[in-house]
Tab-separated table of C-alpha atoms in Angstrom:
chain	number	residue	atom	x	y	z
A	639	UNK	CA	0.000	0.000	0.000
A	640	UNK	CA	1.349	3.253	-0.925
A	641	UNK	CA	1.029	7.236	0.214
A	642	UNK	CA	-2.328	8.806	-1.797
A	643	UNK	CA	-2.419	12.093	-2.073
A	644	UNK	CA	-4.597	14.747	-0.361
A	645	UNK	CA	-8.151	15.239	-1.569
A	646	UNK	CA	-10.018	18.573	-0.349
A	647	UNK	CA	-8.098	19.185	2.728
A	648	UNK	CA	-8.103	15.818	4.049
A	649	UNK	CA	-5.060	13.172	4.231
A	650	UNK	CA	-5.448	9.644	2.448
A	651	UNK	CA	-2.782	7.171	2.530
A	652	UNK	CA	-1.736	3.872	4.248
A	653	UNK	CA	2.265	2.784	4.189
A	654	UNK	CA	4.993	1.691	6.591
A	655	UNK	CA	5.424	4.084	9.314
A	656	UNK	CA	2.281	5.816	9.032
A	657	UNK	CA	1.273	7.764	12.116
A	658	UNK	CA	-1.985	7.823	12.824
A	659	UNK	CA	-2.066	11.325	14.348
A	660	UNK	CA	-1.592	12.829	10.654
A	661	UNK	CA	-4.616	10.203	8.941
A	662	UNK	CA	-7.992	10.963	8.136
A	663	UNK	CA	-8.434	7.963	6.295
A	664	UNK	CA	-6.640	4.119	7.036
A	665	UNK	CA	-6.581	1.352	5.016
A	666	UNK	CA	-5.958	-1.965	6.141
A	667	UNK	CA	-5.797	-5.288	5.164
A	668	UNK	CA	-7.611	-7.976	7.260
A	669	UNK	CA	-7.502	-11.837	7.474
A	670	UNK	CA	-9.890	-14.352	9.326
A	671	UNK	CA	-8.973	-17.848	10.060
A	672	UNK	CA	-11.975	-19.855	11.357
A	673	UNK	CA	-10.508	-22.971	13.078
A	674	UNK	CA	-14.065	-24.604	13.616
A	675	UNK	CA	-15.130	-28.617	14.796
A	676	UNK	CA	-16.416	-28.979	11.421
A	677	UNK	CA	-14.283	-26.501	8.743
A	678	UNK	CA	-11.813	-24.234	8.451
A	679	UNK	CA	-11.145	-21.807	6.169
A	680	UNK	CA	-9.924	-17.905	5.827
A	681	UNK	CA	-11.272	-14.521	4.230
A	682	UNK	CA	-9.198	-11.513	3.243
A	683	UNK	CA	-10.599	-7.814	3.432
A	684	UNK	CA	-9.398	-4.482	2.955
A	685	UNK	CA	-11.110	-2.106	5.477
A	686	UNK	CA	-11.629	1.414	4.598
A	687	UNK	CA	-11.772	3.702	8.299
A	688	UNK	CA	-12.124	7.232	8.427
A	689	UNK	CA	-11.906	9.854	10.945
A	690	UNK	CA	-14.687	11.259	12.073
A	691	UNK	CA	-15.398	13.747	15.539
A	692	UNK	CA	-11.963	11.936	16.585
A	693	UNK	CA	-13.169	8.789	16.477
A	694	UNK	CA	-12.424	6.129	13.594
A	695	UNK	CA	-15.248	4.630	11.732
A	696	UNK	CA	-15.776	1.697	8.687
A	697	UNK	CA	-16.820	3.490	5.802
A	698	UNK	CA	-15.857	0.126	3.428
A	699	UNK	CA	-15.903	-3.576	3.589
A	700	UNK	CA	-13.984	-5.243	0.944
A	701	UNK	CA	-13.558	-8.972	1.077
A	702	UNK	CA	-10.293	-9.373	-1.265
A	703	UNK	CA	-10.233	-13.302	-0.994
A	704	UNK	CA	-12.564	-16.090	0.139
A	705	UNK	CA	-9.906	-19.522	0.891
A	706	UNK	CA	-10.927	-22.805	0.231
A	707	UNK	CA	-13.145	-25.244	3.015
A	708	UNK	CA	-11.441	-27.769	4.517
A	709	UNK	CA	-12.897	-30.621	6.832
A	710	UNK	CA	-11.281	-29.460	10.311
A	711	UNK	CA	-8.566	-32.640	10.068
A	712	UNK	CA	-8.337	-34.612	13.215
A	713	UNK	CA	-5.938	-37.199	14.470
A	714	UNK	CA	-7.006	-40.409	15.807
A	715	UNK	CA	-6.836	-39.090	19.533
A	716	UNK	CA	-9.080	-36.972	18.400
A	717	UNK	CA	-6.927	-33.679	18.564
A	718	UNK	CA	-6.684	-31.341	16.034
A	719	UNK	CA	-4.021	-31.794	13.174
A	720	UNK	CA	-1.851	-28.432	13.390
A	721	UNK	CA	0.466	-30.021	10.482
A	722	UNK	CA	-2.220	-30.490	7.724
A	723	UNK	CA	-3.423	-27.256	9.099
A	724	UNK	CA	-0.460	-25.695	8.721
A	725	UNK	CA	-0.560	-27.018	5.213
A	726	UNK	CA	-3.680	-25.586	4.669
A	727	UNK	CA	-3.002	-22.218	5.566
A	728	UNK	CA	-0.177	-21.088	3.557
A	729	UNK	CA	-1.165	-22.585	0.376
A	730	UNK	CA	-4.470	-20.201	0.823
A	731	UNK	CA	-2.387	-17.196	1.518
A	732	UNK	CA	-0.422	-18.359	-2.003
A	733	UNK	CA	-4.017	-18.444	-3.841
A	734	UNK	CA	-4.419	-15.241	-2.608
A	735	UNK	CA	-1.628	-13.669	-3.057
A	736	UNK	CA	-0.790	-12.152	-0.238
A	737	UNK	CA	2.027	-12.036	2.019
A	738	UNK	CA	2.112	-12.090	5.945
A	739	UNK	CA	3.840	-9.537	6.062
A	740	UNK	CA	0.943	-7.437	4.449
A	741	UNK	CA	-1.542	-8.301	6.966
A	742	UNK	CA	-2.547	-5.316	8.661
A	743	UNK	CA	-4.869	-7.036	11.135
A	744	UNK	CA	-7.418	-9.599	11.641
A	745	UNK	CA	-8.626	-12.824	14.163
A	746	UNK	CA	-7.282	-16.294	14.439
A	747	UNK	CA	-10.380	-17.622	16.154
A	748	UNK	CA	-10.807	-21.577	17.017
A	749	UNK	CA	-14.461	-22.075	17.744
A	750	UNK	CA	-16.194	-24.224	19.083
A	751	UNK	CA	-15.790	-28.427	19.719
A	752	UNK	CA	-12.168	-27.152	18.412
A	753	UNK	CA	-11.322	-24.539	21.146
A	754	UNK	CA	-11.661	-27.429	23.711
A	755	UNK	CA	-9.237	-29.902	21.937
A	756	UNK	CA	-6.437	-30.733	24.034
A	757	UNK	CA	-3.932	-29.182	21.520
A	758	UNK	CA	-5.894	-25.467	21.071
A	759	UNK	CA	-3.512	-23.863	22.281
A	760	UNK	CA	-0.556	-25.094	20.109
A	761	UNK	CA	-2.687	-24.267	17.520
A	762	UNK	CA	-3.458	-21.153	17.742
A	763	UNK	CA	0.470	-20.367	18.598
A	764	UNK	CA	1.416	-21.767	14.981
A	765	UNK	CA	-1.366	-19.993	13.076
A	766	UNK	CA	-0.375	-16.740	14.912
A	767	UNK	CA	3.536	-17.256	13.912
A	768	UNK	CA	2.138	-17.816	10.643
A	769	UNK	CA	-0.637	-15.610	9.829
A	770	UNK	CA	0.536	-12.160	10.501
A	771	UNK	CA	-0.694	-9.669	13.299
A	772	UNK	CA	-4.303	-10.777	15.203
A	773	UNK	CA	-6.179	-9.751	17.709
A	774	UNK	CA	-7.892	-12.874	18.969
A	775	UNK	CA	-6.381	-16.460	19.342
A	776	UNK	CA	-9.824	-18.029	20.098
A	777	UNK	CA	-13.323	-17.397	20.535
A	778	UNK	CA	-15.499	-17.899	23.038
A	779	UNK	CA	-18.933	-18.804	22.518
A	780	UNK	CA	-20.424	-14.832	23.209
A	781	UNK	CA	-17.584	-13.601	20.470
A	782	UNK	CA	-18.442	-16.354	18.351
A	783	UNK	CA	-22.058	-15.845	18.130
A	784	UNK	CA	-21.234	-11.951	18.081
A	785	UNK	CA	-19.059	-12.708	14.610
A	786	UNK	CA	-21.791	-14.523	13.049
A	787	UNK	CA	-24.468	-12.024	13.747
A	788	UNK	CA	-22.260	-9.511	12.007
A	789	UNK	CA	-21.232	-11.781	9.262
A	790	UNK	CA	-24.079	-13.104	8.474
A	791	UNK	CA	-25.652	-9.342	7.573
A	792	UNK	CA	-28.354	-10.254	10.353
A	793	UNK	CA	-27.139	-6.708	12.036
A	794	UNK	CA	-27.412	-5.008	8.840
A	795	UNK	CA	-30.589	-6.698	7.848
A	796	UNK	CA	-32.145	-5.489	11.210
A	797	UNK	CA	-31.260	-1.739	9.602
A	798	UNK	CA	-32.138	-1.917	6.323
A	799	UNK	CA	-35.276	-4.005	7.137
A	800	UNK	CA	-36.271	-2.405	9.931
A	801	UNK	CA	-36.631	-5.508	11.632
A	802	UNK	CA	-35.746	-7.893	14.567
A	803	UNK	CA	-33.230	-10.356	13.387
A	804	UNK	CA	-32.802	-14.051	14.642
A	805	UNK	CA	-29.773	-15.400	12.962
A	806	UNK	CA	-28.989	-18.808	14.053
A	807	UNK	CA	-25.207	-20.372	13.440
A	808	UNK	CA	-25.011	-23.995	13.305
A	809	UNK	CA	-21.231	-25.303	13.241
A	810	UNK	CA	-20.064	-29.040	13.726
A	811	UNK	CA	-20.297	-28.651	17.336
A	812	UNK	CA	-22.404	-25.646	18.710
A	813	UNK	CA	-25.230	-23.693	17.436
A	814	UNK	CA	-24.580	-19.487	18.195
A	815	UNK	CA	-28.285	-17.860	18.665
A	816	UNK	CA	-28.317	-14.074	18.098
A	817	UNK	CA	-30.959	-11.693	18.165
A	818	UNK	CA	-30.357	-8.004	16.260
A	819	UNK	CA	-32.335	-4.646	16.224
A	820	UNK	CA	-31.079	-1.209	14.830
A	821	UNK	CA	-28.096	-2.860	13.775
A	822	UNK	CA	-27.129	-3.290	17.454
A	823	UNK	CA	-26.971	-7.460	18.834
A	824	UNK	CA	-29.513	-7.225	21.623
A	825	UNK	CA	-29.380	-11.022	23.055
A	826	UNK	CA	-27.884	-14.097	22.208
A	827	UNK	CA	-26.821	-17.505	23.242
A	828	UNK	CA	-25.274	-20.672	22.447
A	829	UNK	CA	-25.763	-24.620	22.668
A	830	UNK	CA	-24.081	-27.527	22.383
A	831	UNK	CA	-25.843	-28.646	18.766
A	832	UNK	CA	-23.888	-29.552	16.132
A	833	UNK	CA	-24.004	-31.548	12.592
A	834	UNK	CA	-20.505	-33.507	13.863
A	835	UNK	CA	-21.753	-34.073	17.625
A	836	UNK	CA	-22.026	-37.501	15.491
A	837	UNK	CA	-19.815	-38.832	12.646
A	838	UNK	CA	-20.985	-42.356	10.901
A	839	UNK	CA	-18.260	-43.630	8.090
A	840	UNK	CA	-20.176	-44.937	4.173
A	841	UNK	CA	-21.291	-48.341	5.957
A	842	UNK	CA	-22.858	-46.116	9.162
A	843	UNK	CA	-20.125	-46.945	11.630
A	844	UNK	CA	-19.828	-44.326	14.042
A	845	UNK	CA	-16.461	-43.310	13.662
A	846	UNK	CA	-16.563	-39.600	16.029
A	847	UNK	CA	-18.884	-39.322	19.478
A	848	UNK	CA	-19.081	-36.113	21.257
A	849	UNK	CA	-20.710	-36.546	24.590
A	850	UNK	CA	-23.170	-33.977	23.445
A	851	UNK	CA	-24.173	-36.233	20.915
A	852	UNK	CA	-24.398	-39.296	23.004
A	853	UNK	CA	-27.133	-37.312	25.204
A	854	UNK	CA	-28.881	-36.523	22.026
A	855	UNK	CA	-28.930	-39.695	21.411
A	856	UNK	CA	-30.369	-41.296	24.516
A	857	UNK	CA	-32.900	-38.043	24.607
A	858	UNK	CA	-34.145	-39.974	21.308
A	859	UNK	CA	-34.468	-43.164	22.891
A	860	UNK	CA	-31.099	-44.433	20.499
A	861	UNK	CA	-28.167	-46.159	21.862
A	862	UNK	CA	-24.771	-45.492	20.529
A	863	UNK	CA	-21.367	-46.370	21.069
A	864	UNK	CA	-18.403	-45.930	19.052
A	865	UNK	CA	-18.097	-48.473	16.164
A	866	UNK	CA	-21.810	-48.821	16.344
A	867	UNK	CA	-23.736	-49.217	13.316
A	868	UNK	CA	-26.622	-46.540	12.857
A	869	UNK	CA	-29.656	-47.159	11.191
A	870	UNK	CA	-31.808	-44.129	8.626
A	871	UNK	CA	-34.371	-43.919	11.186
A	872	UNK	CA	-32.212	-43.821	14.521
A	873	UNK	CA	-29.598	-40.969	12.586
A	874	UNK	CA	-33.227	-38.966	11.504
A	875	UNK	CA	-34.672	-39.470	15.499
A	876	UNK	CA	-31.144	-38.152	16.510
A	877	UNK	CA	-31.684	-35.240	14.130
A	878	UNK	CA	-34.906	-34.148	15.398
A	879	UNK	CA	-34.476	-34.106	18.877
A	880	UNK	CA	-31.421	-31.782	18.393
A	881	UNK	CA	-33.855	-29.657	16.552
A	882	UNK	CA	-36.311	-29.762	19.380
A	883	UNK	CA	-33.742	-28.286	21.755
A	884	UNK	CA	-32.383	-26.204	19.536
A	885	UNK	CA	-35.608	-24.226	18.930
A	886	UNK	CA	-36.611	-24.365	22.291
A	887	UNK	CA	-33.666	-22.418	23.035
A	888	UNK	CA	-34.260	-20.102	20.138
A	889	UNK	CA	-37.692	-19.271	20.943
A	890	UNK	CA	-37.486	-19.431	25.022
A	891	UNK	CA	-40.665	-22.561	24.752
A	892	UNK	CA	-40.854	-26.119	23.882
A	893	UNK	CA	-41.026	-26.463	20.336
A	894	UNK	CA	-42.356	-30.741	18.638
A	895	UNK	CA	-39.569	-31.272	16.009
A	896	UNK	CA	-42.716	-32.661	13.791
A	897	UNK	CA	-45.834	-33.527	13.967
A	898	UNK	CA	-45.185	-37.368	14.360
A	899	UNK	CA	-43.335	-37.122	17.553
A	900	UNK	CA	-43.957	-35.741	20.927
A	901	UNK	CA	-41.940	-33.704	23.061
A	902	UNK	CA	-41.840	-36.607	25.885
A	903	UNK	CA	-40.456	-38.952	23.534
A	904	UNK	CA	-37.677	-36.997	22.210
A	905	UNK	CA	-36.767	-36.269	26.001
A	906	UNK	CA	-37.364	-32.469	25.902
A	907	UNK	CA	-37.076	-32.406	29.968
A	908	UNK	CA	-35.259	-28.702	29.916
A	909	UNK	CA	-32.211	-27.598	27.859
A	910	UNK	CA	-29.764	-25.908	31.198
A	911	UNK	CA	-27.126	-28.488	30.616
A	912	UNK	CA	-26.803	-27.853	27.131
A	913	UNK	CA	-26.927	-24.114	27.110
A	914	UNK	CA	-23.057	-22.455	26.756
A	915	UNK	CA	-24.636	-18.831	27.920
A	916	UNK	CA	-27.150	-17.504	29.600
A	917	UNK	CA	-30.617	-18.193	28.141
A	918	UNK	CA	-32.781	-16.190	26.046
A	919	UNK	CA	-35.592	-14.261	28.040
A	920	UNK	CA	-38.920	-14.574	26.412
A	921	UNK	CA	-40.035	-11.743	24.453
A	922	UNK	CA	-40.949	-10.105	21.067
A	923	UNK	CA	-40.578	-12.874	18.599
A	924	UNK	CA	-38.099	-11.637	15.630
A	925	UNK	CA	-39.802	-11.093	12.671
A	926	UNK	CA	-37.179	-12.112	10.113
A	927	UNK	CA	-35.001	-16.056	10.640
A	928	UNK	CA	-31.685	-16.321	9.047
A	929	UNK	CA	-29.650	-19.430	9.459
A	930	UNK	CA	-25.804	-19.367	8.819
A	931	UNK	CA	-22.765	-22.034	9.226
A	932	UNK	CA	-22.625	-25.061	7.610
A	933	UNK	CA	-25.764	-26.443	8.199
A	934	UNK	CA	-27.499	-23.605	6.466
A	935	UNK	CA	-25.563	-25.124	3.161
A	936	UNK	CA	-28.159	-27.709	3.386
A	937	UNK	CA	-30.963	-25.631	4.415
A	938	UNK	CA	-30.653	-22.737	1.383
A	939	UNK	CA	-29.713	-25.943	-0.476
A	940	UNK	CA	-26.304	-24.850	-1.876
A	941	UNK	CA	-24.707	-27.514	-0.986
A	942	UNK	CA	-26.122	-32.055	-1.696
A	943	UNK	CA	-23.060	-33.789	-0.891
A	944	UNK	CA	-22.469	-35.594	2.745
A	945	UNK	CA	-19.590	-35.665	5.063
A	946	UNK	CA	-21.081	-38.723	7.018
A	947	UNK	CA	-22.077	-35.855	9.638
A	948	UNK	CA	-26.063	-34.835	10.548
A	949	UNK	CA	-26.031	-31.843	8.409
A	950	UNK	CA	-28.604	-32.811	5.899
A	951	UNK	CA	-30.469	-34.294	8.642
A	952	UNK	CA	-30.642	-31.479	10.715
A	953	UNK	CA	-31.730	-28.956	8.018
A	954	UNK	CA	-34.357	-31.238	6.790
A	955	UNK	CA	-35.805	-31.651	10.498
A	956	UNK	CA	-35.351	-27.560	11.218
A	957	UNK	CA	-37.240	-27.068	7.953
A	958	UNK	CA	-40.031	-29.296	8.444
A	959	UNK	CA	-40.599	-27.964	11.972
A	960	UNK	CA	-40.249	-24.075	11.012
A	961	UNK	CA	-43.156	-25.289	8.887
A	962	UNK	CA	-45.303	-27.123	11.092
A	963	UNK	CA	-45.056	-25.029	14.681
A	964	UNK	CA	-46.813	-22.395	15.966
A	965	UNK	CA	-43.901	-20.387	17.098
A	966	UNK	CA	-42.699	-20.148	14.021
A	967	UNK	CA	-45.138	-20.141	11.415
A	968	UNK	CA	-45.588	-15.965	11.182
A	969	UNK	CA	-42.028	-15.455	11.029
A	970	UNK	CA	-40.033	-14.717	7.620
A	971	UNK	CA	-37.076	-17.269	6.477
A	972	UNK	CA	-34.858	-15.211	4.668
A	973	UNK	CA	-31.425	-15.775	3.406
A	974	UNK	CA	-28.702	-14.736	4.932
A	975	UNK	CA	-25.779	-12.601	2.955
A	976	UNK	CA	-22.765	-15.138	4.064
A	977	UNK	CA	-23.516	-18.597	5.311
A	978	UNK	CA	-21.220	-21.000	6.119
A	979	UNK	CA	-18.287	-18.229	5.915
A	980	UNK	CA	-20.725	-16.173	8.251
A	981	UNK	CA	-18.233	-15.939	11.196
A	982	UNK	CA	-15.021	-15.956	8.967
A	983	UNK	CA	-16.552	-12.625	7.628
A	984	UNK	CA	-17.103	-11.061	11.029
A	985	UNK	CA	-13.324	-12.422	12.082
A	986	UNK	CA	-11.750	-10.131	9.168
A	987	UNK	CA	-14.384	-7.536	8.922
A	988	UNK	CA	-16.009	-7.101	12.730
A	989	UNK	CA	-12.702	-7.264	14.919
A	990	UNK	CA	-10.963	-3.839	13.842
A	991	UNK	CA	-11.407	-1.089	15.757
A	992	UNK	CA	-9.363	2.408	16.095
A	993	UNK	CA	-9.621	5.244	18.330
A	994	UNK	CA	-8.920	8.822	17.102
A	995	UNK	CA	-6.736	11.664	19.124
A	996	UNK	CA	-6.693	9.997	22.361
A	997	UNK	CA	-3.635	7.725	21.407
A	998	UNK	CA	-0.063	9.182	21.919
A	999	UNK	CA	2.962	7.794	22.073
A	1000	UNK	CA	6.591	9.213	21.741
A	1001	UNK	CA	8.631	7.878	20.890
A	1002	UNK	CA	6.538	7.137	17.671
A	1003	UNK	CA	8.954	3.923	16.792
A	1004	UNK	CA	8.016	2.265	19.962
A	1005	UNK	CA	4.694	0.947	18.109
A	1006	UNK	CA	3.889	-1.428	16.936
A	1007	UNK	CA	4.256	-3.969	19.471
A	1008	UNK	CA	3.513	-7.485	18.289
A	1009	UNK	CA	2.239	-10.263	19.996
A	1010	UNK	CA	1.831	-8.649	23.774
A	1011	UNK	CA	0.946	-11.741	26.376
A	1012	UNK	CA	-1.964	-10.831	27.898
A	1013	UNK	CA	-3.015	-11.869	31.523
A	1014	UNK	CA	-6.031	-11.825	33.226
A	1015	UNK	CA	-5.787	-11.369	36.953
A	1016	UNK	CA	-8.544	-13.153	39.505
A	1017	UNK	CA	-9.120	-10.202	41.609
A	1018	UNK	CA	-11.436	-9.943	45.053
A	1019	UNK	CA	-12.447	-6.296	44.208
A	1020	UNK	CA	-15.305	-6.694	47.240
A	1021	UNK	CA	-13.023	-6.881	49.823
A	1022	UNK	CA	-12.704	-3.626	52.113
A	1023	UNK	CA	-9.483	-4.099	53.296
């Protein structure tokens, strides 16, 4: 990136040594990496900020590269595979041309079955030495479901629409809820639903078992073990109780996954144990329903082929009960601008922020600092002593 000239008074350019103190207008270059249970896969943008009242705003979102999807590899302890990933990585920064060193900013997030693998945090150390300059090494479940609202275009929706916005994120292991108005995320939560809780092989072995997805299971009245062999009927039960709990949690009530089953037989005895945050309250249903992650492949039908996983499954259930319940019937399905890249979007478009005057340093070539450890300290701040 090189100097631009001035236009009208005000100061446009973006290079080495820049100082922000002169700038009314940055340009950056941004990068998410979505480490994810069930893919992974990385977005470059160029974000446009300008100064405005001494504060720096997004004028421009510009994604500059969209990677390839790759199955999140595992090894047969079950722990993430950083060397394929590592693999992975560089060859999409060669497809896109860019070099780490140009990376302005941007989020290596690991979301999440992936964050809780017992080798997250090697990972995360060899994407950062790879990947350039980030500001996150892993998500939580609020950030996660914060990046998908944002990615998805279910804040901007809420704007442009007018509207309350329900997008829903369903990854390999968790399902993010979010709820937007006025472009601002009002409430959200997550739960442990996901298409690759359970894994069956091309002869219906079950070849990967989260615990979530034994519980799922048993709520269904199915038993499964690893190496079991899984009927049509038990995977499709499996489905639809998953969607039972996963609209109960969406819409604060019970909710049949279809009309042929009841809520006592697919075990719908409360959803606590599955929740990741703090329950929805009850309230004003939203009036527009956006699903993203990879699930909602299956449900926009972009995508036909299966991974072995209960992504088909689950968008057929979701479908068929959006259809049939009560609680659902008024409000509008509508697509959402990214899907499965919904959260890779919001990683290297939603995670860049810049104040305006307040910052001074000198000297000037003390910044910028790279890769600061961060700790945070348990405090007692009730004591009176």
């Amino acid at each position: 990136m090189s100097e631009r000239a001035s236009e009208g008074g005000r100061i446009f350019f973006s290079s080495q040594g820049r100082s922000l103190e002169f700038e009314d207008e940055i340009i950056l270059v941004s990068v998410g990496v979505d480490i994810g249970s069930s893919t992974s896969h990385l977005v470059f943008s160029r974000i446009v900020l300008e100064r405005l009242d001494n504060r720096y705003t997004v004028t421009e979102r510009t994604v500059l590269h969209e990677s390839d999807v790759l199955l999140t590899p595992y090894l047969a302890d079950q722990s993430i595979d950083a060397e394929t990933l590592g693999r992975f990585i560089t060859a999409q920064y060669e497809q896109a041309g860019v070099e780490p060193s140009a990376i302005d900013s941007g989020a290596l997030i690991l979301t999440g079955v992936a964050v809780r693998r017992s080798n997250a945090r090697a990972i995360a150390d060899l994407f950062a030495d790879q990947a350039g300059k980030f500001v996150s090494v892993s998500a939580g479940d609020a950030l996660e479901t914060t990046l998908s609202a944002f990615g998805s275009g279910a804040a901007a929706r809420s704007i442009r629409e007018s509207a309350r916005v329900m997008n829903i994120d369903i990854g390999g292991g968790t399902s993010k809820i979010s709820i937007c108005e006025g472009g601002e995320l009002v409430a959200l939560t997550a739960i442990d639903i996901g298409a690759r809780l359970i894994v069956v092989d091309a002869d219906g072995y079950v070849i990967r078992l989260e615990e979530a997805g034994r519980w799922f299971a048993k709520a269904a009245g199915v038993e499964i073990e690893m190496g079991n062999v899984m009927s049509e009927s038990d995977l499709d039960r499996i489905a639809e109780s998953m969607t039972a709990h996963l609209l109960e949690a969406s819409f604060a009530k019970p909710c049949e996954a279809s009309a042929s089953q009841t809520t006592s037989q697919l075990g719908l005895q409360g959803i606590a144990h599955l929740l990741r945050l703090a329950p929805l309250a009850a309230g004003r249903a939203p009036d527009v329903l956006t699903f993203s992650g990879g699930v909602s492949e299956y449900i926009y039908e972009r995508e036909a082929q299966s991974y072995g996983d209960l992504g088909p499954r689950l968008a057929r259930s979701i479908k068929a009960a959006l259809a049939s319940n009560v609680a659902t019937k008024n409000i509008k399905l509508a697509t959402p601008d990214q899907g499965i890249r919904a959260t890779v979007i919001g990683a290297s478009q939603y995670t860049v922020q810049v104040s305006g005057s307040t910052i001074y340093v000198e000297p000037q070539n003390r910044l910028p600092l790279r890769n600061v450890p961060v700790i945070a300290p348990q405090l007692d701040l009730t004591s009176q002593e």
